[in-house]
Amino acid sequence: MNHVDYLRISVIDRCNFRCNYCMPAGEELNYILKQNLLTFDELLLLLKDIFIPVGFTRFRLTGGEPLLRPGIVDLVREIANLEQTQDLAMTTNGFLLDSMAQDLYDAGLRRINISLDSLNAETFDQIIGNRGKSRWERTWKGIQTAHRVGFDPLKLNVVVIPGVNDSEVLDLAALTLDRRWHVRFIEFMPIGNPDLFTERAWIPSEELRQQIRERWGLEDSQVRGNGPADVFQIPGARGTLGFISQMSECFCDRCNRMRLSADGWLRPCLLNETGQLDLKTTLRSGVSLSSLRQQVAELLKIKPEINFKQRESGSEGNYTRTMSQIGG
Ligand SMILES: Nc1nc2c(ncn2[C@@H]2O[C@H](COP(=O)(O)OP(=O)(O)OP(=O)(O)O)[C@@H](O)[C@H]2O)c(=O)[nH]1
Ligand SMILES: C[S@@+](CC[C@H](N)C(=O)[O-])C[C@H]1O[C@@H](n2cnc3c(N)ncnc32)[C@H](O)[C@@H]1O
Ligand code: SF4
Ligand code: SF4
């Protein structure tokens, strides 16, 4: 059985983008009320007294957009300073990074994954649902700043959508030729926006690898991380190429993670809503920390049974939360 030691922590469900693969189009989401967000004190208490004692040592901050949560730099500092923290990373859309990257680095964050679905401003704006002044330049600047500040590894996440950005795969892969960046191509998952997830909504990673192989060749590689990416490299390139293939290949048998939502729900599997625990309500009701710890330890024991099993390629899920509410 895999050791489950990686917690993805969503600190906010709101976002300044509205990516069409992540949220339903046009529909208003029910955002978490402020009083229902886990406070940082509660979150740190849960980390110190529940998660670390049951074996979690690697943490990722996500959202919604984590940089929108007031005080995020202080939270980074607190988690980075915990003696047991072996890895702390963040997944962000990068829009606010230009002004925040240095503070995050100084607070102890070293690893950052940034979503960038297109090198074309128009396509980018279309994907993120932006109708005003283009947001591509500022996002790109945020990525450059993160690089300059010293984030390493610096990873770029690309969700590949047929007919939208799949023609850019070679251009995005080319970013790794002379930069120590790590570009990861993600197969679109049926969670977030079911309307966009049609029969041919995702492209198998192997097809993308074949395109890249034909252009430059491709060899096995490695990069530091805790996630499900299979890592390759164009021969002689400075960076790497990762493929996150949740639709065409199954990585659930090596699953090492759980997720904590911004309102304190512990979710044992991204693609299965069974077994979730409402830690915030239980904590606020005055239940003892040892009893709460026991509940989490029990959930860890049954996690292998909960892990996603209906992995028929193309199958659609019916989920009560969008990706933006879970954190990816
Ligand atoms: N199905 C599935 N997809 C996942 C899981 N973890 C991450 N992903 C997807 O992988 C993509 C990239 O995730 P990131 O937030 O960058 O994190 P990561 O790849 O785990 O991070 P590293 O530690 O850098 O390897 C997102 O689209 C996630 O939704 C998982 O447990 N199951
Ligand atoms: C939900 S976002 C949260 C963090 C941050 N806002 C960002 O975009 O990086 C985390 C990751 O989930 C990915 N994601 C969202 N919806 C997805 C979907 N339906 N299928 C695959 N990946 C998805 C995003 O591309 C991103 O890399
Ligand atoms: S993928 Fe990230 S940036 Fe895009 S809408 Fe979802 S949470 Fe926001
Ligand atoms: S789908 Fe569930 S079991 Fe599979 S890797 Fe993701 S979180 Fe783990």
Short mmCIF file of C-alpha atoms in Angstrom, two decimals, residues 22-328:
data_model
loop_
_atom_site.label_atom_id
_atom_site.label_comp_id
_atom_site.label_asym_id
_atom_site.label_seq_id
_atom_site.Cartn_x
_atom_site.Cartn_y
_atom_site.Cartn_z
CA CYS A 22 -12.42 24.12 -14.34
CA MET A 23 -15.77 25.82 -13.72
CA PRO A 24 -19.17 25.56 -15.38
CA ALA A 25 -19.76 28.33 -17.93
CA GLY A 26 -22.09 31.15 -16.97
CA GLU A 27 -23.28 29.55 -13.76
CA GLU A 28 -22.85 31.34 -10.43
CA LEU A 29 -20.97 29.26 -7.90
CA ASN A 30 -21.92 29.17 -4.24
CA TYR A 31 -18.79 30.62 -2.71
CA ILE A 32 -17.83 29.68 0.82
CA LEU A 33 -18.87 32.36 3.31
CA LYS A 34 -15.99 33.99 5.18
CA GLN A 35 -17.07 32.52 8.51
CA ASN A 36 -16.96 29.05 6.98
CA LEU A 37 -13.37 29.30 5.77
CA LEU A 38 -10.86 27.51 7.96
CA THR A 39 -8.88 30.24 9.68
CA PHE A 40 -5.10 29.98 9.48
CA ASP A 41 -5.01 29.21 13.20
CA GLU A 42 -7.43 26.31 12.66
CA LEU A 43 -5.49 25.09 9.65
CA LEU A 44 -2.18 25.17 11.52
CA LEU A 45 -3.77 23.40 14.47
CA LEU A 46 -5.03 20.67 12.13
CA LEU A 47 -1.60 20.34 10.54
CA LYS A 48 0.28 20.16 13.83
CA ASP A 49 -2.14 18.02 15.84
CA ILE A 50 -3.84 15.89 13.22
CA PHE A 51 -2.10 15.63 9.87
CA ILE A 52 1.56 15.59 10.88
CA PRO A 53 0.99 13.04 13.67
CA VAL A 54 -0.73 10.65 11.22
CA GLY A 55 2.15 10.94 8.75
CA PHE A 56 1.65 13.92 6.40
CA THR A 57 4.89 15.82 5.68
CA ARG A 58 4.37 17.28 2.20
CA PHE A 59 1.98 20.10 1.55
CA ARG A 60 0.70 22.00 -1.49
CA LEU A 61 -1.30 25.22 -1.29
CA THR A 62 -3.90 25.61 -3.98
CA GLY A 63 -7.34 27.15 -4.59
CA GLY A 64 -9.34 28.65 -6.36
CA GLU A 65 -6.48 31.08 -6.65
CA PRO A 66 -4.32 30.79 -3.51
CA LEU A 67 -2.72 34.22 -3.99
CA LEU A 68 -6.14 35.82 -3.41
CA ARG A 69 -6.28 34.60 0.19
CA PRO A 70 -5.29 37.49 2.45
CA GLY A 71 -2.24 36.60 4.57
CA ILE A 72 -1.08 33.79 2.26
CA VAL A 73 2.58 34.80 2.66
CA ASP A 74 2.31 34.45 6.45
CA LEU A 75 0.72 31.03 6.05
CA VAL A 76 3.58 29.95 3.80
CA ARG A 77 6.06 31.07 6.44
CA GLU A 78 4.26 29.19 9.22
CA ILE A 79 4.06 25.92 7.26
CA ALA A 80 7.62 26.21 5.93
CA ASN A 81 8.83 26.65 9.49
CA LEU A 82 7.15 23.52 10.84
CA GLU A 83 9.92 21.12 11.73
CA GLN A 84 8.20 18.17 10.04
CA THR A 85 7.51 19.91 6.71
CA GLN A 86 9.56 18.06 4.09
CA ASP A 87 8.10 19.81 1.08
CA LEU A 88 5.91 22.86 0.56
CA ALA A 89 4.68 23.91 -2.87
CA MET A 90 1.97 26.02 -4.47
CA THR A 91 -0.21 25.78 -7.57
CA THR A 92 -1.26 29.20 -8.91
CA ASN A 93 -2.48 30.85 -12.09
CA GLY A 94 0.45 33.28 -11.81
CA PHE A 95 -1.53 36.48 -12.40
CA LEU A 96 -0.46 38.02 -9.08
CA LEU A 97 3.01 36.50 -8.98
CA ASP A 98 4.91 39.47 -10.35
CA SER A 99 4.28 41.38 -7.12
CA MET A 100 4.22 38.39 -4.74
CA ALA A 101 6.92 35.97 -5.91
CA GLN A 102 9.75 37.52 -3.89
CA ASP A 103 7.72 37.61 -0.65
CA LEU A 104 6.64 33.99 -1.12
CA TYR A 105 10.24 32.94 -1.70
CA ASP A 106 11.45 34.87 1.31
CA ALA A 107 8.75 33.20 3.40
CA GLY A 108 10.19 29.80 2.50
CA LEU A 109 8.29 28.63 -0.60
CA ARG A 110 10.66 27.00 -3.10
CA ARG A 111 8.43 25.10 -5.51
CA ILE A 112 5.71 26.57 -7.63
CA ASN A 113 3.47 25.18 -10.39
CA ILE A 114 1.85 27.77 -12.65
CA SER A 115 -1.02 27.20 -15.06
CA LEU A 116 -0.34 28.48 -18.57
CA ASP A 117 -2.57 27.00 -21.23
CA SER A 118 -1.48 29.07 -24.19
CA LEU A 119 1.29 31.28 -25.56
CA ASN A 120 -1.28 33.13 -27.61
CA ALA A 121 -2.94 36.00 -25.74
CA GLU A 122 -6.27 35.59 -27.51
CA THR A 123 -6.51 31.85 -26.89
CA PHE A 124 -5.39 32.38 -23.30
CA ASP A 125 -8.11 34.97 -22.67
CA GLN A 126 -10.69 32.71 -24.26
CA ILE A 127 -9.71 29.81 -21.98
CA ILE A 128 -9.65 31.87 -18.79
CA GLY A 129 -12.95 33.55 -19.67
CA ASN A 130 -11.47 37.05 -19.84
CA ARG A 131 -13.31 39.68 -21.83
CA GLY A 132 -11.41 42.83 -20.84
CA LYS A 133 -7.76 43.81 -21.31
CA SER A 134 -5.69 40.73 -22.04
CA ARG A 135 -4.32 38.98 -18.97
CA TRP A 136 -1.65 36.99 -20.78
CA GLU A 137 1.17 39.57 -20.49
CA ARG A 138 0.85 39.93 -16.75
CA THR A 139 0.69 36.17 -16.25
CA TRP A 140 3.79 35.72 -18.41
CA LYS A 141 5.55 38.44 -16.41
CA GLY A 142 4.59 36.62 -13.21
CA ILE A 143 6.23 33.46 -14.54
CA GLN A 144 9.41 35.36 -15.48
CA THR A 145 9.54 36.95 -12.04
CA ALA A 146 9.10 33.59 -10.31
CA HIS A 147 11.99 32.27 -12.39
CA ARG A 148 14.19 35.27 -11.58
CA VAL A 149 13.42 35.05 -7.87
CA GLY A 150 14.73 31.47 -7.88
CA PHE A 151 11.77 29.07 -7.75
CA ASP A 152 13.15 25.69 -8.70
CA PRO A 153 11.68 23.54 -10.05
CA LEU A 154 9.33 25.92 -11.82
CA LYS A 155 6.57 23.98 -13.52
CA LEU A 156 4.01 25.12 -16.07
CA ASN A 157 0.68 23.26 -16.22
CA VAL A 158 -1.13 23.00 -19.55
CA VAL A 159 -4.56 21.39 -19.78
CA VAL A 160 -4.76 20.28 -23.40
CA ILE A 161 -8.18 20.84 -24.98
CA PRO A 162 -8.72 19.60 -28.54
CA GLY A 163 -9.41 22.42 -31.00
CA VAL A 164 -8.46 25.06 -28.44
CA ASN A 165 -4.77 24.78 -27.56
CA ASP A 166 -3.63 21.39 -28.88
CA SER A 167 -1.98 23.08 -31.88
CA GLU A 168 0.45 24.73 -29.43
CA VAL A 169 1.91 21.57 -27.93
CA LEU A 170 5.22 21.86 -29.81
CA ASP A 171 5.54 25.59 -29.06
CA LEU A 172 4.94 24.97 -25.36
CA ALA A 173 7.33 22.01 -25.34
CA ALA A 174 9.96 24.24 -27.00
CA LEU A 175 9.98 26.45 -23.87
CA THR A 176 12.04 23.72 -22.19
CA LEU A 177 14.80 23.77 -24.81
CA ASP A 178 16.74 26.66 -23.34
CA ARG A 179 14.96 27.27 -20.02
CA ARG A 180 15.12 25.13 -16.89
CA TRP A 181 11.34 25.06 -16.86
CA HIS A 182 9.17 21.98 -16.59
CA VAL A 183 6.16 21.96 -18.88
CA ARG A 184 3.44 19.45 -18.02
CA PHE A 185 0.62 18.45 -20.32
CA ILE A 186 -2.53 17.43 -18.44
CA GLU A 187 -5.35 15.31 -19.82
CA PHE A 188 -8.64 17.12 -19.29
CA MET A 189 -10.67 15.45 -16.52
CA PRO A 190 -14.48 15.26 -16.41
CA ILE A 191 -14.73 17.37 -13.29
CA GLY A 192 -15.26 21.12 -13.38
CA ASN A 193 -17.28 21.74 -16.51
CA PRO A 194 -19.31 18.78 -17.82
CA ASP A 195 -20.57 20.89 -20.77
CA LEU A 196 -17.07 21.19 -22.19
CA PHE A 197 -16.27 17.55 -21.50
CA THR A 198 -17.61 15.94 -24.64
CA GLU A 199 -16.66 12.55 -26.02
CA ARG A 200 -13.34 13.67 -27.53
CA ALA A 201 -12.50 16.21 -24.84
CA TRP A 202 -9.08 14.89 -24.01
CA ILE A 203 -6.04 13.81 -25.98
CA PRO A 204 -4.04 10.81 -24.77
CA SER A 205 -0.57 11.87 -23.59
CA GLU A 206 1.02 9.27 -25.84
CA GLU A 207 -0.28 11.17 -28.89
CA LEU A 208 1.40 14.33 -27.64
CA ARG A 209 4.62 12.46 -26.89
CA GLN A 210 4.60 11.08 -30.42
CA GLN A 211 4.36 14.59 -31.90
CA ILE A 212 7.26 15.72 -29.73
CA ARG A 213 9.29 12.59 -30.46
CA GLU A 214 8.92 13.11 -34.20
CA ARG A 215 10.14 16.70 -33.92
CA TRP A 216 13.03 16.40 -31.45
CA GLY A 217 13.17 12.91 -29.93
CA LEU A 218 12.26 12.20 -26.31
CA GLU A 219 14.00 10.43 -23.46
CA ASP A 220 13.12 9.54 -19.85
CA SER A 221 13.90 12.16 -17.22
CA GLN A 222 13.18 13.20 -13.66
CA VAL A 223 12.22 16.29 -11.71
CA ARG A 224 11.47 16.81 -8.04
CA GLY A 225 7.77 16.44 -7.22
CA ASN A 226 5.16 14.34 -5.48
CA GLY A 227 2.55 14.19 -8.19
CA PRO A 228 1.44 11.79 -10.89
CA ALA A 229 3.43 13.21 -13.82
CA ASP A 230 5.52 10.93 -16.05
CA VAL A 231 8.64 12.90 -16.86
CA PHE A 232 10.56 13.05 -20.14
CA GLN A 233 13.06 15.37 -21.78
CA ILE A 234 13.94 16.50 -25.27
CA PRO A 235 17.57 15.36 -25.71
CA GLY A 236 19.86 18.24 -24.71
CA ALA A 237 17.02 20.44 -23.39
CA ARG A 238 17.49 22.31 -20.11
CA GLY A 239 13.97 21.64 -18.84
CA THR A 240 11.68 18.62 -18.80
CA LEU A 241 8.28 17.59 -20.12
CA GLY A 242 5.71 16.00 -17.82
CA PHE A 243 2.53 14.17 -18.75
CA ILE A 244 -0.36 13.84 -16.32
CA SER A 245 -2.51 11.16 -17.88
CA GLN A 246 -5.43 10.54 -15.57
CA MET A 247 -7.71 9.52 -18.45
CA SER A 248 -5.50 7.24 -20.55
CA GLU A 249 -3.31 5.70 -17.86
CA CYS A 250 -4.15 4.84 -14.28
CA PHE A 251 -1.95 6.18 -11.51
CA CYS A 252 -4.41 5.58 -8.66
CA ASP A 253 -2.46 2.54 -7.49
CA ARG A 254 0.37 4.90 -6.51
CA CYS A 255 -1.91 7.52 -4.93
CA ASN A 256 -0.16 9.29 -2.06
CA ARG A 257 -2.51 12.16 -1.24
CA MET A 258 -5.64 13.59 0.29
CA ARG A 259 -7.21 17.02 -0.08
CA LEU A 260 -8.41 19.58 2.41
CA SER A 261 -10.93 22.15 1.13
CA ALA A 262 -11.00 25.80 2.17
CA ASP A 263 -14.02 25.05 4.35
CA GLY A 264 -12.31 22.15 6.06
CA TRP A 265 -13.60 19.05 4.27
CA LEU A 266 -11.06 16.27 4.03
CA ARG A 267 -11.46 14.44 0.72
CA PRO A 268 -9.70 11.11 0.29
CA CYS A 269 -9.94 11.01 -3.54
CA LEU A 270 -10.24 13.72 -6.20
CA LEU A 271 -12.61 11.68 -8.35
CA ASN A 272 -14.68 9.95 -5.68
CA GLU A 273 -16.71 11.90 -3.13
CA THR A 274 -17.08 8.98 -0.72
CA GLY A 275 -15.77 9.20 2.82
CA GLN A 276 -15.27 12.95 3.19
CA LEU A 277 -14.90 14.31 6.71
CA ASP A 278 -16.09 17.75 7.80
CA LEU A 279 -13.11 18.58 10.01
CA LYS A 280 -14.02 22.24 10.52
CA THR A 281 -17.48 21.62 11.94
CA THR A 282 -16.18 18.80 14.13
CA LEU A 283 -13.31 20.96 15.36
CA ARG A 284 -15.60 23.91 16.11
CA SER A 285 -18.06 21.68 17.95
CA GLY A 286 -15.39 21.03 20.55
CA VAL A 287 -14.62 17.40 19.75
CA SER A 288 -11.21 16.50 21.15
CA LEU A 289 -8.20 16.58 18.86
CA SER A 290 -7.38 12.98 19.71
CA SER A 291 -10.82 11.86 18.58
CA LEU A 292 -10.45 13.88 15.37
CA ARG A 293 -7.02 12.36 14.82
CA GLN A 294 -8.56 8.92 15.24
CA GLN A 295 -11.19 9.69 12.57
CA VAL A 296 -8.52 10.79 10.10
CA ALA A 297 -6.41 7.71 10.87
CA GLU A 298 -9.46 5.51 10.18
CA LEU A 299 -10.07 7.30 6.88
CA LEU A 300 -6.45 6.70 5.88
CA LYS A 301 -6.96 2.98 6.47
CA ILE A 302 -9.94 2.77 4.10
CA LYS A 303 -8.54 5.16 1.47
CA PRO A 304 -7.42 2.32 -0.87
CA GLU A 305 -11.05 1.18 -1.10
CA ILE A 306 -12.20 4.73 -1.89
CA ASN A 307 -9.52 5.44 -4.52
CA PHE A 308 -11.01 5.96 -7.96
CA LYS A 309 -11.79 2.76 -9.82
CA GLN A 310 -14.27 3.65 -12.59
CA ARG A 311 -11.49 4.66 -14.91
CA GLU A 312 -13.14 3.85 -18.19
CA SER A 313 -11.59 6.28 -20.62
CA GLY A 314 -14.02 9.04 -21.39
CA SER A 315 -16.37 8.27 -18.51
CA GLU A 316 -18.14 11.31 -17.11
CA GLY A 317 -18.32 12.07 -13.44
CA ASN A 318 -21.09 13.74 -11.53
CA TYR A 319 -19.53 15.82 -8.80
CA THR A 320 -20.94 18.30 -6.34
CA ARG A 321 -17.77 20.43 -6.34
CA THR A 322 -15.88 21.95 -9.27
CA MET A 323 -12.11 21.69 -9.64
CA SER A 324 -11.79 25.29 -8.46
CA GLN A 325 -13.55 24.28 -5.23
CA ILE A 326 -11.35 21.23 -4.72
CA GLY A 327 -7.98 22.61 -5.79
CA GLY A 328 -7.06 20.20 -8.57
#
